[in-house]
């Protein structure tokens, strides 16, 4: 595995801005996001609903519906080429072949009128132009890999004959079909039962490690992040507010939002009836952002400075950076 | 991972995989839940067979005259009687079924093709293209059908293929909206986005991921079109705008022979009239049953199948 920091990263997103036009004005869903993913690494993007996680992922694949959405500026360098400068057919060649995406809803992400085999094999069919027989054989292998029992028979099943967990496995199989260098999983387990979640994530992690693919894990589940991610980017209102290794974020959270997220996770070990600590308020209206820090209205540490000026990401050690005027450590 | 295999063990034996299982299951449901629709389906089949094998079924040629047996009432020799020049009405109705069949199926088929091309492209691409094409559809639909037909026939002359062409256009353009609205709901499904995310080309998305999922409304549209086309063709032939004589067509029989000899030989009007009504009624019954059975809420739900078995 390639963890050397000197080599150029596999994926480098720089100052990405994706806006949506709406009746209420321009919605800045992603507003200047930068992050990198090294080959073979697992990077998590964490944040609440509407923080721009999914839009970031879709932007990387250039799947933003236009209109109303548009990637306004920025760079997405993948293995040396800027994805935003590719023509649509060139981008299509990369999708599913070198970058794969796994969607949130396994129940609706499979076409009900095609067999599992035809869908799992579709990337191979398109990118490798293999014969139908070869595709089918590969599908059986893939289903075997994602531990679907009796894969030989299951390739000709229809999606409604699969359970939610099995469908998500099939989606993973489809993602792995062309052995991509990068897999983006957009909340892959949110729609699944808690008991199946861990199985699916373990499998995903294991298979990406096996094929040495990098994994971008989009989630709002901090437990998932702690267990699977090497590095973490915390997003809030279209911006990354804190980034670092999983260890940095857990042991030494610096941004008040990250801190709030940590505190809002229910704890089983301290006391019988410890109350939940939610983050008060609502995320800001993305079409009408406050001039200062976007988290300021909800922030317990807010100062006058926070209201007037936006903080930038500043590095504190190694890879750990956060965007806040206040040093949480000093205040508390 | 013991529980995975356990899970599969529960669901695997019940499920019969493959298209044939589905068709058999569908037929079973048709007969059990919709007896009238099943009757309609059988009658449609009879109509189909009659039209296809008209030459073998009809005892006489459609234009074979026996001048001695003019205006004979129904008898053993002539099931449904004869007309004013001694042609067997039964044979003419059987051959008329072929005319209705050809016109009905061709026009319904081409109109569905037109509907799909317009409906799928406008529904999927939306935007200015959709706007422009749909306004043209509006304009076309605000024009009286009969006027379009009369103009077309007077330009191209009467004949079977002219009728097919005009009816295909007429119904095809109107039907594009039904297809379009079906596409609008289907294209928002995650599996369409998922297909885009693995690099599937636009044309392939339209044909493989959208078209199969709007088959239910398309099939229903086809049956309603089939009935409507047969009816309109009969009307056009009645008006002398359809298939020219001596070719047998139900509308024409009603008009040329039936109308002139209504009082001396009422079977000349009653028999082709009954044929039209019977066929159209049965197609409609079958179409209604199809619409109910292909309802997306009842389709593909594993629960429903399990309860049935």
Coordinates of C-alpha atoms in Angstrom, one line a residue:
Chain A
X1 CA 0.0 0.0 0.0
X2 CA 1.1 3.4 -0.9
X3 CA 1.0 5.7 2.1
X4 CA 4.0 7.9 1.3
X5 CA 3.0 11.5 1.4
X6 CA 5.5 12.6 -1.3
X7 CA 3.7 10.8 -4.1
X8 CA 0.9 12.9 -5.6
X9 CA -2.5 11.9 -4.1
X10 CA -4.9 9.7 -6.1
X11 CA -7.6 12.3 -5.8
X12 CA -7.1 15.9 -5.1
X13 CA -10.1 18.2 -4.8
X14 CA -9.2 21.8 -4.7
X15 CA -11.5 24.8 -3.9
X16 CA -14.5 23.0 -5.3
X17 CA -17.7 25.1 -5.6
X18 CA -21.0 23.5 -6.6
X19 CA -24.0 25.8 -6.6
X20 CA -27.6 25.2 -7.3
X21 CA -29.9 27.8 -8.8
X22 CA -33.3 27.9 -7.1
X23 CA -36.2 30.3 -6.8
X24 CA -34.9 31.5 -3.5
X25 CA -31.4 32.4 -5.0
X26 CA -28.2 30.5 -5.4
X27 CA -27.7 27.6 -3.0
X28 CA -24.1 27.1 -2.2
X29 CA -24.2 23.4 -1.6
X30 CA -20.5 23.0 -1.8
X31 CA -18.5 26.2 -1.2
X32 CA -14.8 25.9 -1.5
X33 CA -14.0 22.3 -0.4
X34 CA -10.5 20.9 -0.7
X35 CA -9.3 17.5 0.3
X36 CA -7.1 14.7 -0.9
X37 CA -7.3 10.9 -1.0
X38 CA -4.2 8.8 -1.3
X39 CA -4.2 5.5 -3.1
X40 CA -5.5 2.7 -0.9
X41 CA -6.6 5.1 1.9
X42 CA -10.0 5.3 3.5
X43 CA -11.2 8.9 3.9
X44 CA -14.5 9.8 5.6
X45 CA -16.6 12.8 5.0
X46 CA -18.8 13.5 8.0
X47 CA -21.6 15.9 8.5
X48 CA -25.3 16.3 9.0
X49 CA -28.0 16.2 6.3
X50 CA -27.6 19.1 3.9
X51 CA -24.0 19.7 4.7
X52 CA -22.9 19.0 1.1
X53 CA -21.4 15.6 1.5
X54 CA -23.3 13.9 -1.2
X55 CA -23.0 16.9 -3.6
X56 CA -19.2 16.7 -3.1
X57 CA -19.3 13.0 -4.1
X58 CA -21.5 13.6 -7.1
X59 CA -19.3 16.5 -8.2
X60 CA -16.3 14.2 -8.3
X61 CA -18.2 11.9 -10.7
X62 CA -19.6 14.9 -12.5
X63 CA -23.1 13.7 -11.9
X64 CA -24.6 17.0 -10.8
X65 CA -27.9 17.6 -12.6
X66 CA -27.4 20.7 -14.7
X67 CA -29.7 22.6 -14.6
X68 CA -30.2 23.4 -11.7
X69 CA -26.8 22.5 -10.4
X70 CA -23.4 23.6 -11.6
X71 CA -19.8 23.1 -10.7
X72 CA -18.8 26.8 -10.6
X73 CA -15.1 26.5 -10.0
X74 CA -12.4 24.3 -8.6
X75 CA -10.2 21.4 -9.6
X76 CA -10.7 17.7 -9.2
X77 CA -7.5 16.0 -10.1
X78 CA -7.7 12.2 -10.4
X79 CA -4.5 10.3 -11.1
X80 CA -3.0 13.4 -12.8
X81 CA -6.0 14.5 -14.9
X82 CA -8.5 17.2 -14.1
X83 CA -11.9 15.5 -14.2
X84 CA -13.6 18.8 -14.7
X85 CA -11.8 19.4 -18.0
X86 CA -12.8 16.1 -19.6
X87 CA -15.5 15.9 -22.2
X88 CA -18.7 14.0 -21.3
X89 CA -17.7 10.8 -23.1
X90 CA -14.3 10.8 -21.5
X91 CA -15.8 11.3 -18.1
X92 CA -18.2 8.4 -18.8
X93 CA -15.2 6.2 -19.5
X94 CA -13.8 6.9 -16.0
X95 CA -17.2 6.4 -14.2
X96 CA -17.7 2.8 -13.1
X97 CA -14.3 1.8 -14.5
X98 CA -11.7 3.8 -12.4
X99 CA -14.1 5.5 -10.0
X100 CA -17.2 3.7 -8.7
X101 CA -20.0 4.9 -6.6
X102 CA -22.2 3.1 -4.1
X103 CA -25.5 4.7 -3.4
X104 CA -27.4 5.2 -0.2
X105 CA -30.6 3.4 -1.0
X106 CA -30.1 -0.3 -2.0
X107 CA -33.9 -0.7 -2.2
X108 CA -34.2 1.7 -5.1
X109 CA -30.7 1.7 -6.6
X110 CA -31.3 -1.5 -8.6
X111 CA -33.4 -1.6 -11.7
X112 CA -36.5 -3.8 -10.9
X113 CA -36.8 -5.1 -14.4
X114 CA -33.3 -6.3 -15.0
X115 CA -31.7 -9.4 -13.3
X116 CA -29.0 -8.8 -10.7
X117 CA -26.4 -10.4 -13.1
X118 CA -27.1 -7.9 -15.9
X119 CA -26.7 -5.0 -13.5
X120 CA -23.7 -6.1 -11.7
X121 CA -22.1 -7.0 -15.0
X122 CA -23.1 -3.7 -16.7
X123 CA -19.8 -1.9 -15.9
X124 CA -17.8 -4.8 -17.3
X125 CA -20.0 -5.0 -20.3
X126 CA -19.6 -1.3 -21.0
X127 CA -15.9 -0.7 -20.1
X128 CA -14.4 -4.1 -20.9
X129 CA -16.7 -5.0 -23.9
X130 CA -16.5 -8.6 -22.9
X131 CA -18.7 -11.4 -24.2
X132 CA -21.9 -12.1 -22.4
X133 CA -20.6 -15.4 -21.2
X134 CA -17.5 -13.9 -19.7
X135 CA -19.5 -11.2 -18.0
X136 CA -21.8 -13.7 -16.5
X137 CA -18.8 -15.7 -15.1
X138 CA -17.3 -12.6 -13.6
X139 CA -20.7 -11.7 -12.1
X140 CA -20.8 -15.1 -10.3
X141 CA -17.3 -14.4 -9.0
X142 CA -18.2 -11.0 -7.8
X143 CA -21.4 -12.2 -6.1
X144 CA -19.3 -14.9 -4.4
X145 CA -16.9 -12.2 -3.3
X146 CA -19.6 -10.2 -1.6
X147 CA -20.8 -13.4 0.0
X148 CA -24.1 -13.8 -1.7
X149 CA -25.0 -17.5 -1.2
X150 CA -25.6 -19.6 -4.3
X151 CA -24.3 -17.0 -6.7
X152 CA -24.7 -19.2 -9.7
X153 CA -28.5 -19.1 -9.3
X154 CA -28.6 -15.7 -7.9
X155 CA -27.2 -13.9 -10.9
X156 CA -30.5 -14.5 -12.7
X157 CA -32.6 -13.3 -9.7
X158 CA -34.5 -10.0 -9.9
X159 CA -33.8 -7.3 -7.3
X160 CA -37.2 -7.8 -5.5
X161 CA -36.1 -11.3 -4.6
X162 CA -33.1 -9.9 -2.6
X163 CA -33.2 -8.5 0.9
X164 CA -31.9 -5.0 1.7
X165 CA -28.5 -6.3 2.8
X166 CA -28.1 -8.5 -0.2
X167 CA -29.0 -5.7 -2.5
X168 CA -26.3 -3.5 -0.9
X169 CA -23.9 -6.4 -1.4
X170 CA -24.9 -6.5 -5.0
X171 CA -24.3 -2.8 -5.3
X172 CA -20.9 -3.3 -3.8
X173 CA -20.2 -6.1 -6.3
X174 CA -21.2 -3.7 -9.1
X175 CA -18.9 -1.0 -7.7
X176 CA -16.0 -3.5 -7.6
X177 CA -16.7 -5.0 -11.0
X178 CA -14.0 -3.1 -12.9
X179 CA -11.6 -3.0 -10.0
X180 CA -11.7 0.8 -9.7
X181 CA -8.9 2.7 -8.0
X182 CA -11.4 4.8 -6.1
X183 CA -14.8 3.9 -4.6
X184 CA -17.1 6.5 -3.3
X185 CA -19.7 5.1 -0.9
X186 CA -22.5 7.6 -0.1
X187 CA -24.0 6.5 3.2
X188 CA -23.8 2.9 2.2
X189 CA -25.5 1.5 5.3
X190 CA -27.9 4.2 6.3
X191 CA -30.9 2.4 4.9
X192 CA -29.9 -1.0 6.4
X193 CA -30.7 -2.7 9.7
X194 CA -28.1 -2.1 12.4
X195 CA -27.2 -5.7 12.5
X196 CA -26.4 -5.8 8.8
X197 CA -24.6 -2.4 8.7
X198 CA -21.4 -3.7 10.3
X199 CA -21.4 -6.8 8.0
X200 CA -21.7 -4.7 4.9
X201 CA -19.1 -2.1 6.1
X202 CA -16.6 -4.9 7.1
X203 CA -17.1 -6.4 3.7
X204 CA -16.6 -3.1 1.9
X205 CA -13.4 -2.4 3.9
X206 CA -12.1 -5.9 3.3
X207 CA -12.7 -5.8 -0.4
X208 CA -11.3 -2.4 -0.9
X209 CA -8.2 -3.4 1.0
X210 CA -7.9 -6.5 -1.1
X211 CA -8.1 -4.6 -4.4
X212 CA -6.0 -1.7 -3.0
X213 CA -8.7 0.7 -3.9
X214 CA -9.1 4.0 -2.1
X215 CA -12.4 4.5 -0.3
X216 CA -14.3 7.7 0.3
X217 CA -16.8 7.0 3.0
X218 CA -19.6 9.5 3.3
X219 CA -21.5 9.2 6.5
X220 CA -23.1 10.9 9.4
X221 CA -22.3 8.1 11.7
X222 CA -19.2 8.8 13.9
X223 CA -19.1 5.2 15.0
X224 CA -18.5 4.1 11.5
X225 CA -15.9 6.8 11.0
X226 CA -13.9 5.7 14.1
X227 CA -13.9 2.1 13.0
X228 CA -13.1 2.4 9.3
X229 CA -11.6 5.7 8.3
X230 CA -7.9 6.6 8.2
X231 CA -8.6 10.3 7.8
X232 CA -11.7 12.4 8.4
X233 CA -13.1 15.6 6.9
X234 CA -15.9 17.2 8.9
X235 CA -18.2 19.2 6.7
X236 CA -20.6 21.9 7.7
X237 CA -22.8 24.0 5.5
X238 CA -20.8 23.3 2.3
X239 CA -17.3 23.8 3.9
X240 CA -14.8 21.5 5.5
X241 CA -14.5 22.8 9.1
X242 CA -12.0 20.3 10.4
X243 CA -9.8 17.7 8.9
X244 CA -7.3 15.2 10.3
X245 CA -6.5 11.6 11.0
X246 CA -9.3 9.7 12.7
X247 CA -7.1 9.8 15.8
X248 CA -6.8 13.6 15.7
X249 CA -10.5 14.0 15.4
X250 CA -11.4 11.7 18.2
X251 CA -8.8 12.5 20.7
X252 CA -8.4 16.2 20.0
X253 CA -11.5 17.7 18.3
X254 CA -10.9 21.4 17.9
X255 CA -13.9 22.8 15.9
X256 CA -17.0 23.5 18.1
X257 CA -19.1 21.6 15.5
X258 CA -17.0 18.5 15.7
X259 CA -17.1 18.8 19.5
X260 CA -20.9 19.1 19.3
X261 CA -21.1 16.0 17.1
X262 CA -19.0 14.0 19.5
X263 CA -21.1 15.1 22.5
X264 CA -24.4 14.3 20.7
X265 CA -23.5 10.6 20.4
X266 CA -25.4 8.8 23.1
X267 CA -23.1 7.3 25.7
X268 CA -24.0 4.0 27.3
X269 CA -21.3 4.0 30.0
X270 CA -21.7 7.2 32.0
X271 CA -24.7 7.0 34.2
X272 CA -28.1 5.6 33.7
X273 CA -30.0 8.5 32.3
X274 CA -27.4 10.9 30.9
X275 CA -29.4 13.3 28.8
X276 CA -28.6 13.6 25.1
X277 CA -26.7 16.7 24.1
X278 CA -28.0 17.9 20.8
X279 CA -26.5 20.8 18.8
X280 CA -29.1 23.5 19.2
X281 CA -30.6 25.2 16.2
X282 CA -30.7 24.5 12.5
X283 CA -28.0 24.5 9.8
X284 CA -28.0 27.9 8.0
X285 CA -30.0 28.6 4.8
X286 CA -27.4 27.8 2.1
X287 CA -28.8 30.5 -0.2
X288 CA -28.4 33.1 2.5
X289 CA -25.3 32.5 4.5
X290 CA -24.2 34.7 7.4
X291 CA -21.2 36.9 6.6
X292 CA -19.0 35.3 9.3
X293 CA -18.5 31.7 10.4
X294 CA -21.4 29.6 9.2
X295 CA -21.6 27.7 12.5
X296 CA -21.6 30.9 14.6
X297 CA -25.4 31.1 15.1
X298 CA -25.3 27.7 16.8
X299 CA -21.9 27.9 18.4
X300 CA -21.7 28.1 22.2
X301 CA -18.3 29.8 21.9
X302 CA -19.2 32.5 19.4
X303 CA -17.5 35.9 19.7
X304 CA -17.9 39.2 17.9
X305 CA -15.1 38.2 15.5
X306 CA -17.0 35.1 14.4
X307 CA -19.9 37.1 13.3
X308 CA -17.9 39.4 11.0
X309 CA -15.2 37.3 9.4
X310 CA -15.0 33.7 8.0
X311 CA -12.3 31.6 9.6
X312 CA -10.0 29.7 7.2
X313 CA -8.6 26.2 7.8
X314 CA -5.4 26.4 9.7
X315 CA -3.0 23.6 10.4
X316 CA -2.1 22.8 13.9
X317 CA -0.1 19.6 13.6
X318 CA 0.7 17.1 10.8
X319 CA -2.5 16.7 8.9
X320 CA -4.8 18.2 11.5
X321 CA -6.5 21.5 10.6
X322 CA -9.6 23.3 11.7
X323 CA -11.4 26.5 10.8
X324 CA -12.4 28.5 14.0
X325 CA -11.3 31.8 15.5
X326 CA -11.7 30.4 19.0
X327 CA -9.4 27.9 20.6
X328 CA -11.8 25.6 22.2
X329 CA -9.1 24.2 24.5
X330 CA -8.6 27.7 26.1
X331 CA -12.2 28.4 26.6
X332 CA -13.2 25.1 28.2
Chain B
X1 CA -21.7 -14.6 8.8
X2 CA -24.0 -17.5 9.6
X3 CA -27.1 -15.3 9.5
X4 CA -26.7 -14.5 5.8
X5 CA -27.0 -18.1 4.7
X6 CA -29.9 -18.4 7.1
X7 CA -31.6 -15.5 5.5
X8 CA -31.2 -16.9 2.0
X9 CA -32.4 -20.3 3.2
X10 CA -35.7 -18.7 4.0
X11 CA -36.3 -16.8 0.8
X12 CA -34.5 -19.0 -1.8
X13 CA -36.8 -22.0 -2.3
X14 CA -40.0 -20.0 -2.7
X15 CA -38.8 -17.9 -5.6
X16 CA -39.1 -19.2 -9.1
X17 CA -36.6 -17.3 -11.2
X18 CA -37.0 -16.4 -14.8
X19 CA -39.4 -14.8 -17.3
X20 CA -41.5 -17.9 -17.9
X21 CA -42.5 -18.1 -14.3
X22 CA -43.6 -14.5 -14.4
X23 CA -45.8 -15.1 -17.5
X24 CA -47.4 -18.2 -16.1
X25 CA -48.0 -16.4 -12.8
X26 CA -49.5 -13.5 -14.7
X27 CA -51.9 -15.7 -16.7
X28 CA -53.0 -17.5 -13.5
X29 CA -53.7 -14.1 -11.9
X30 CA -55.6 -13.0 -15.0
X31 CA -57.9 -15.9 -14.9
X32 CA -58.4 -15.9 -11.2
X33 CA -58.8 -12.2 -10.5
X34 CA -60.3 -10.9 -13.7
X35 CA -62.6 -13.5 -15.4
X36 CA -64.1 -10.9 -17.7
X37 CA -60.6 -9.8 -18.7
X38 CA -59.6 -13.4 -19.3
X39 CA -62.7 -13.8 -21.5
X40 CA -61.7 -10.7 -23.4
X41 CA -58.2 -12.1 -23.8
X42 CA -59.5 -15.4 -25.2
X43 CA -61.7 -13.5 -27.6
X44 CA -58.9 -11.3 -28.7
X45 CA -57.0 -14.5 -29.4
X46 CA -59.9 -15.8 -31.5
X47 CA -59.9 -12.5 -33.4
X48 CA -56.2 -12.9 -34.0
X49 CA -56.5 -16.4 -35.2
X50 CA -59.5 -15.5 -37.4
X51 CA -57.6 -12.7 -39.0
X52 CA -54.4 -14.7 -39.5
X53 CA -56.0 -17.8 -41.0
X54 CA -58.9 -16.1 -42.8
X55 CA -58.2 -18.0 -46.0
X56 CA -58.6 -21.4 -44.2
X57 CA -61.6 -20.4 -42.0
X58 CA -63.8 -18.7 -44.6
X59 CA -65.8 -21.2 -46.7
X60 CA -65.9 -18.7 -49.6
X61 CA -63.7 -16.1 -51.1
X62 CA -64.4 -12.6 -49.9
X63 CA -65.4 -11.5 -53.3
X64 CA -66.8 -14.8 -54.6
X65 CA -70.3 -14.2 -56.0
X66 CA -73.1 -16.7 -56.3
X67 CA -75.7 -14.6 -58.2
X68 CA -78.4 -17.2 -57.6
X69 CA -78.1 -17.0 -53.8
X70 CA -78.7 -13.2 -53.5
X71 CA -79.8 -11.8 -50.2
X72 CA -80.3 -15.2 -48.6
X73 CA -81.0 -15.2 -44.8
X74 CA -78.6 -17.1 -42.5
X75 CA -78.7 -20.9 -43.3
X76 CA -76.6 -23.9 -43.0
X77 CA -74.8 -23.2 -46.2
X78 CA -74.4 -19.5 -45.5
X79 CA -74.0 -19.0 -41.7
X80 CA -74.7 -15.4 -41.7
X81 CA -76.6 -15.1 -45.0
X82 CA -75.5 -13.5 -48.3
X83 CA -75.5 -10.0 -49.7
X84 CA -77.1 -8.4 -52.8
X85 CA -74.6 -10.0 -55.2
X86 CA -74.5 -13.3 -53.5
X87 CA -71.4 -13.0 -51.4
X88 CA -71.2 -15.0 -48.2
X89 CA -71.4 -12.5 -45.2
X90 CA -69.5 -14.9 -42.9
X91 CA -66.6 -15.1 -45.3
X92 CA -66.5 -11.4 -45.7
X93 CA -66.6 -10.8 -42.0
X94 CA -63.7 -13.3 -41.5
X95 CA -61.7 -11.5 -44.1
X96 CA -62.8 -8.2 -42.7
X97 CA -61.2 -9.4 -39.4
X98 CA -57.9 -9.5 -41.3
X99 CA -58.3 -6.0 -42.5
X100 CA -59.2 -4.8 -39.0
X101 CA -56.3 -6.8 -37.6
X102 CA -53.7 -5.4 -40.0
X103 CA -54.9 -1.8 -39.6
X104 CA -55.4 -2.2 -35.9
X105 CA -52.1 -3.7 -35.0
X106 CA -50.0 -1.7 -37.4
X107 CA -51.5 1.6 -36.5
X108 CA -51.4 0.8 -32.7
X109 CA -47.8 -0.4 -33.1
X110 CA -46.6 2.6 -35.0
X111 CA -48.4 5.0 -32.8
X112 CA -46.8 3.4 -29.7
X113 CA -43.4 3.8 -31.4
X114 CA -44.1 7.4 -32.1
X115 CA -45.4 8.0 -28.6
X116 CA -42.3 6.3 -27.1
X117 CA -39.8 8.3 -29.2
X118 CA -41.4 11.6 -28.4
X119 CA -42.4 10.8 -24.8
X120 CA -39.1 9.2 -23.7
X121 CA -36.8 11.9 -25.3
X122 CA -38.9 14.8 -24.0
X123 CA -39.4 13.3 -20.6
X124 CA -35.7 12.4 -20.1
X125 CA -34.0 15.5 -21.6
X126 CA -36.6 18.0 -20.4
X127 CA -35.5 21.6 -20.8
X128 CA -36.1 23.7 -23.9
X129 CA -36.4 20.6 -26.1
X130 CA -39.3 19.3 -24.0
X131 CA -40.9 22.7 -24.0
X132 CA -40.7 23.1 -27.7
X133 CA -41.9 19.6 -28.7
X134 CA -44.7 19.5 -26.2
X135 CA -46.1 22.8 -27.4
X136 CA -46.1 21.3 -30.9
X137 CA -48.0 18.3 -29.5
X138 CA -50.5 20.7 -28.0
X139 CA -50.9 22.4 -31.3
X140 CA -51.4 19.1 -33.1
X141 CA -53.9 17.9 -30.5
X142 CA -56.0 21.1 -30.8
X143 CA -56.8 20.2 -34.4
X144 CA -59.9 18.1 -35.0
X145 CA -59.0 14.5 -35.8
X146 CA -61.6 14.0 -38.5
X147 CA -60.4 17.0 -40.4
X148 CA -56.8 15.7 -40.4
X149 CA -58.0 12.3 -41.7
X150 CA -60.2 13.8 -44.4
X151 CA -57.4 16.1 -45.6
X152 CA -54.9 13.2 -45.5
X153 CA -57.2 10.8 -47.4
X154 CA -58.0 13.5 -50.0
X155 CA -54.3 14.1 -50.5
X156 CA -53.0 10.5 -50.6
X157 CA -56.2 8.8 -51.7
X158 CA -58.1 6.1 -49.8
X159 CA -56.3 2.9 -48.9
X160 CA -55.2 0.7 -46.0
X161 CA -51.7 2.1 -45.6
X162 CA -52.9 5.7 -45.8
X163 CA -55.3 4.9 -42.9
X164 CA -52.5 3.3 -40.9
X165 CA -50.2 6.3 -41.5
X166 CA -52.8 8.9 -40.5
X167 CA -54.0 7.0 -37.4
X168 CA -50.5 6.2 -36.2
X169 CA -49.6 9.9 -36.3
X170 CA -52.9 10.9 -34.8
X171 CA -52.7 8.6 -31.8
X172 CA -48.9 8.5 -31.6
X173 CA -48.6 12.2 -31.0
X174 CA -51.4 12.3 -28.5
X175 CA -50.1 9.2 -26.6
X176 CA -46.6 10.8 -26.2
X177 CA -47.8 12.6 -23.1
X178 CA -48.8 9.4 -21.3
X179 CA -45.3 8.0 -22.0
X180 CA -43.7 11.2 -21.1
X181 CA -45.4 11.4 -17.7
X182 CA -44.4 7.8 -17.0
X183 CA -40.8 8.6 -17.9
X184 CA -40.8 11.6 -15.6
X185 CA -41.4 9.4 -12.6
X186 CA -39.1 6.6 -13.6
X187 CA -36.1 8.8 -14.5
X188 CA -35.9 10.1 -10.9
X189 CA -35.3 6.6 -9.6
X190 CA -32.0 5.9 -8.0
X191 CA -31.2 3.1 -10.4
X192 CA -31.1 5.6 -13.2
X193 CA -28.6 7.7 -11.3
X194 CA -26.7 4.5 -10.4
X195 CA -26.6 3.6 -14.1
X196 CA -25.2 7.0 -14.9
X197 CA -22.6 6.6 -12.2
X198 CA -21.1 3.5 -13.9
X199 CA -20.7 5.2 -17.2
X200 CA -23.8 4.0 -19.0
X201 CA -24.4 6.0 -22.2
X202 CA -27.6 8.0 -22.6
X203 CA -29.1 5.8 -25.3
X204 CA -28.5 2.7 -23.2
X205 CA -30.1 4.4 -20.2
X206 CA -33.2 5.1 -22.3
X207 CA -33.4 1.7 -23.7
X208 CA -32.4 -0.5 -20.8
X209 CA -33.2 1.4 -17.7
X210 CA -36.2 3.5 -18.6
X211 CA -38.1 1.6 -21.4
X212 CA -38.5 -1.7 -19.5
X213 CA -39.8 0.2 -16.5
X214 CA -42.6 2.0 -18.4
X215 CA -43.7 -1.2 -20.2
X216 CA -46.9 -1.5 -18.1
X217 CA -48.4 1.9 -19.2
X218 CA -47.2 1.2 -22.7
X219 CA -48.9 -2.2 -22.9
X220 CA -52.1 -0.7 -21.6
X221 CA -51.8 2.2 -24.0
X222 CA -51.4 -0.3 -26.8
X223 CA -54.6 -2.1 -26.0
X224 CA -56.6 1.1 -25.8
X225 CA -55.1 2.2 -29.1
X226 CA -55.9 -1.1 -30.7
X227 CA -59.6 -0.8 -29.8
X228 CA -59.8 2.8 -30.8
X229 CA -58.0 2.3 -34.2
X230 CA -60.4 -0.6 -35.1
X231 CA -63.3 1.6 -34.2
X232 CA -62.1 4.6 -36.1
X233 CA -61.1 2.5 -39.1
X234 CA -64.7 1.2 -39.2
X235 CA -65.9 4.7 -39.0
X236 CA -63.7 5.9 -41.8
X237 CA -64.6 3.0 -44.1
X238 CA -68.3 3.7 -43.3
X239 CA -67.7 7.2 -44.6
X240 CA -65.8 5.9 -47.6
X241 CA -62.5 7.3 -46.4
X242 CA -61.0 4.0 -45.4
X243 CA -60.3 0.8 -47.3
X244 CA -61.9 1.0 -50.7
X245 CA -64.3 -1.8 -51.9
X246 CA -64.3 -4.6 -52.9
X247 CA -61.8 -5.3 -50.1
X248 CA -63.8 -6.4 -47.1
X249 CA -63.9 -4.2 -44.1
X250 CA -66.5 -4.1 -41.4
X251 CA -67.2 -0.4 -41.6
X252 CA -67.5 -0.7 -45.4
X253 CA -69.9 -3.7 -45.2
X254 CA -72.0 -1.7 -42.8
X255 CA -72.1 1.2 -45.1
X256 CA -72.3 -0.2 -48.7
X257 CA -74.4 -3.3 -48.2
X258 CA -75.9 -2.9 -44.8
X259 CA -77.3 0.6 -45.2
X260 CA -78.9 0.0 -48.6
X261 CA -80.6 -3.3 -47.8
X262 CA -81.2 -2.7 -44.1
X263 CA -84.9 -3.6 -44.4
X264 CA -84.9 -6.5 -46.9
X265 CA -81.8 -8.1 -45.3
X266 CA -81.1 -6.9 -41.8
X267 CA -78.3 -9.4 -41.3
X268 CA -76.2 -7.4 -43.7
X269 CA -76.0 -4.6 -41.2
X270 CA -76.4 -6.5 -37.9
X271 CA -73.5 -9.0 -38.5
X272 CA -70.6 -6.6 -39.3
X273 CA -72.0 -4.3 -36.6
X274 CA -71.9 -7.1 -34.0
X275 CA -68.4 -8.0 -35.1
X276 CA -67.1 -4.5 -34.5
X277 CA -68.8 -4.2 -31.1
X278 CA -67.7 -7.6 -30.0
X279 CA -64.1 -7.2 -30.9
X280 CA -63.7 -3.7 -29.5
X281 CA -65.6 -4.6 -26.3
X282 CA -63.3 -7.6 -25.7
X283 CA -60.2 -5.7 -26.4
X284 CA -61.3 -3.1 -23.9
X285 CA -62.1 -5.7 -21.3
X286 CA -58.7 -7.3 -21.7
X287 CA -57.0 -3.8 -21.6
X288 CA -58.8 -3.0 -18.4
X289 CA -57.7 -6.2 -16.7
X290 CA -54.2 -5.6 -17.9
X291 CA -54.2 -2.1 -16.5
X292 CA -55.3 -3.4 -13.1
X293 CA -52.8 -6.3 -13.1
X294 CA -49.9 -4.3 -14.3
X295 CA -50.4 -1.6 -11.7
X296 CA -47.0 -0.8 -10.3
X297 CA -48.3 -1.1 -6.8
X298 CA -49.1 -4.7 -7.4
X299 CA -46.1 -5.5 -9.5
X300 CA -42.8 -7.0 -8.3
X301 CA -43.9 -7.2 -4.6
X302 CA -42.6 -10.4 -3.2
X303 CA -45.3 -10.3 -0.5
X304 CA -48.1 -10.6 -3.0
X305 CA -46.5 -13.5 -4.7
X306 CA -45.9 -15.3 -1.4
X307 CA -49.5 -14.9 -0.3
X308 CA -50.8 -16.3 -3.6
X309 CA -48.7 -19.4 -3.5

